[in-house]
Amino acid sequence: MSETPPENPDFDAMARDIAEVPAVEVIVTVAVNLMSAAAVKLGLSEEGDTYKDLDEARKLITALAGLLDGGATEISSFHAAPLRDGLKSLQLAFREASIVPDEPGQGPGEKYTGPVYG
C-alpha cells in the first residue's frame, strides 16, 4: 500500500489572504473566539457543564482582557465597547461559577480591567 503524503497547505496563498484582512477585523475575530471559548469553559453553552473547566476559563478570560486592554485604542470604541461588555459578563459569570470567588481585583482579567462588580 502506498501512502499519499498529506497535502501541503499553500502558505503563500494563506499569507496573501490574511494580508487583505484589516487589523481591526483580526483583533475582533480573535476576541470573539476567546469569548466563545470562555463561555463554553464556563458552562454557558448549549452543552451546559459538559465542557466546564474554570481553570481554562480563567486563562481565556485573562487573555481576552489583555487583548482588549492592549488593542482597545486601535479598534475604536465602536468595536471595543461591546467586547468590553462581553468580557465583563464573562468575568461575572466566572465569579458566580466559582465555589470560592476571587477577591475583587483578583478575578480573571481584573489586573487589566480593575475590579468587576455585579
Tab-separated table of C-alpha atoms in Angstrom:
chain	number	residue	atom	x	y	z
A	1	MET	CA	0.000	0.000	0.000
A	2	SER	CA	1.308	3.365	-0.904
A	3	GLU	CA	0.621	6.242	1.349
A	4	THR	CA	-0.105	9.570	-0.203
A	5	PRO	CA	1.724	12.392	1.558
A	6	PRO	CA	-0.625	14.896	3.156
A	7	GLU	CA	-1.287	17.918	1.044
A	8	ASN	CA	0.927	20.816	1.917
A	9	PRO	CA	-1.024	23.950	2.597
A	10	ASP	CA	-0.259	26.836	0.326
A	11	PHE	CA	1.277	29.161	2.898
A	12	ASP	CA	1.892	31.893	0.327
A	13	ALA	CA	-1.809	31.972	-0.539
A	14	MET	CA	-2.724	31.945	3.145
A	15	ALA	CA	-0.373	34.882	3.778
A	16	ARG	CA	-1.908	36.802	0.881
A	17	ASP	CA	-5.400	36.105	2.212
A	18	ILE	CA	-4.590	37.300	5.717
A	19	ALA	CA	-2.801	40.352	4.313
A	20	GLU	CA	-6.106	41.512	2.848
A	21	VAL	CA	-7.903	41.420	6.220
A	22	PRO	CA	-7.886	44.710	8.161
A	23	ALA	CA	-6.173	44.539	11.567
A	24	VAL	CA	-9.391	45.593	13.319
A	25	GLU	CA	-11.176	42.567	11.895
A	26	VAL	CA	-8.401	40.223	13.008
A	27	ILE	CA	-8.428	41.647	16.561
A	28	VAL	CA	-12.222	41.490	16.828
A	29	THR	CA	-12.298	37.936	15.446
A	30	VAL	CA	-9.704	36.772	17.959
A	31	ALA	CA	-11.626	38.490	20.769
A	32	VAL	CA	-14.897	36.826	19.754
A	33	ASN	CA	-13.179	33.431	19.584
A	34	LEU	CA	-11.739	33.940	23.078
A	35	MET	CA	-15.183	34.970	24.347
A	36	SER	CA	-16.838	31.936	22.807
A	37	ALA	CA	-14.248	29.544	24.188
A	38	ALA	CA	-14.507	31.113	27.653
A	39	ALA	CA	-18.299	30.809	27.598
A	40	VAL	CA	-18.027	27.099	26.793
A	41	LYS	CA	-15.476	26.595	29.590
A	42	LEU	CA	-17.847	28.412	31.973
A	43	GLY	CA	-20.646	26.001	31.091
A	44	LEU	CA	-22.683	28.669	29.305
A	45	SER	CA	-23.073	26.789	26.017
A	46	GLU	CA	-25.928	24.541	24.946
A	47	GLU	CA	-23.967	21.574	26.311
A	48	GLY	CA	-24.110	23.070	29.791
A	49	ASP	CA	-21.476	21.792	32.204
A	50	THR	CA	-20.179	19.111	29.803
A	51	TYR	CA	-17.061	21.160	28.981
A	52	LYS	CA	-16.951	23.290	32.136
A	53	ASP	CA	-13.392	23.954	33.273
A	54	LEU	CA	-12.874	27.076	35.356
A	55	ASP	CA	-9.083	26.897	35.169
A	56	GLU	CA	-9.266	27.018	31.379
A	57	ALA	CA	-11.950	29.741	31.515
A	58	ARG	CA	-9.684	31.873	33.727
A	59	LYS	CA	-6.883	31.696	31.150
A	60	LEU	CA	-9.170	32.588	28.265
A	61	ILE	CA	-10.786	35.500	30.109
A	62	THR	CA	-7.397	36.868	31.136
A	63	ALA	CA	-6.148	36.621	27.541
A	64	LEU	CA	-9.273	38.419	26.316
A	65	ALA	CA	-8.818	41.170	28.898
A	66	GLY	CA	-5.188	41.620	27.868
A	67	LEU	CA	-6.099	41.765	24.195
A	68	LEU	CA	-8.800	44.354	24.812
A	69	ASP	CA	-6.588	46.378	27.129
A	70	GLY	CA	-3.794	46.464	24.577
A	71	GLY	CA	-5.917	46.801	21.465
A	72	ALA	CA	-8.835	48.990	22.537
A	73	THR	CA	-7.302	52.203	21.248
A	74	GLU	CA	-6.574	50.505	17.941
A	75	ILE	CA	-10.069	49.177	17.257
A	76	SER	CA	-12.191	52.200	18.251
A	77	SER	CA	-14.928	52.341	20.854
A	78	PHE	CA	-17.451	51.156	18.248
A	79	HIS	CA	-15.818	47.713	18.352
A	80	ALA	CA	-14.312	47.830	21.853
A	81	ALA	CA	-17.451	48.721	23.830
A	82	PRO	CA	-19.466	45.562	23.077
A	83	LEU	CA	-16.363	43.425	23.570
A	84	ARG	CA	-15.778	45.015	26.981
A	85	ASP	CA	-19.415	44.344	27.889
A	86	GLY	CA	-18.972	40.709	26.894
A	87	LEU	CA	-15.764	40.497	28.909
A	88	LYS	CA	-17.497	41.894	31.997
A	89	SER	CA	-20.313	39.377	31.582
A	90	LEU	CA	-17.797	36.542	31.414
A	91	GLN	CA	-15.966	37.856	34.467
A	92	LEU	CA	-19.225	37.999	36.425
A	93	ALA	CA	-20.219	34.527	35.230
A	94	PHE	CA	-16.834	33.240	36.375
A	95	ARG	CA	-17.373	34.791	39.808
A	96	GLU	CA	-20.810	33.143	40.036
A	97	ALA	CA	-19.481	29.759	38.923
A	98	SER	CA	-16.606	29.744	41.415
A	99	ILE	CA	-17.174	27.862	44.633
A	100	VAL	CA	-14.740	30.219	46.352
A	101	PRO	CA	-14.924	33.522	44.464
A	102	ASP	CA	-11.770	35.583	43.991
A	103	GLU	CA	-11.353	38.777	45.938
A	104	PRO	CA	-12.339	41.890	43.948
A	105	GLY	CA	-9.464	42.752	41.647
A	106	GLN	CA	-8.075	39.182	41.713
A	107	GLY	CA	-10.501	37.553	39.259
A	108	PRO	CA	-9.595	36.615	35.699
A	109	GLY	CA	-8.517	39.620	33.678
A	110	GLU	CA	-9.075	42.055	36.535
A	111	LYS	CA	-5.427	43.103	36.514
A	112	TYR	CA	-6.320	44.709	33.166
A	113	THR	CA	-9.900	45.821	33.830
A	114	GLY	CA	-9.822	46.592	37.522
A	115	PRO	CA	-12.288	45.007	39.948
A	116	VAL	CA	-15.561	43.856	38.414
A	117	TYR	CA	-18.747	44.150	40.425
A	118	GLY	CA	-22.256	42.988	39.527
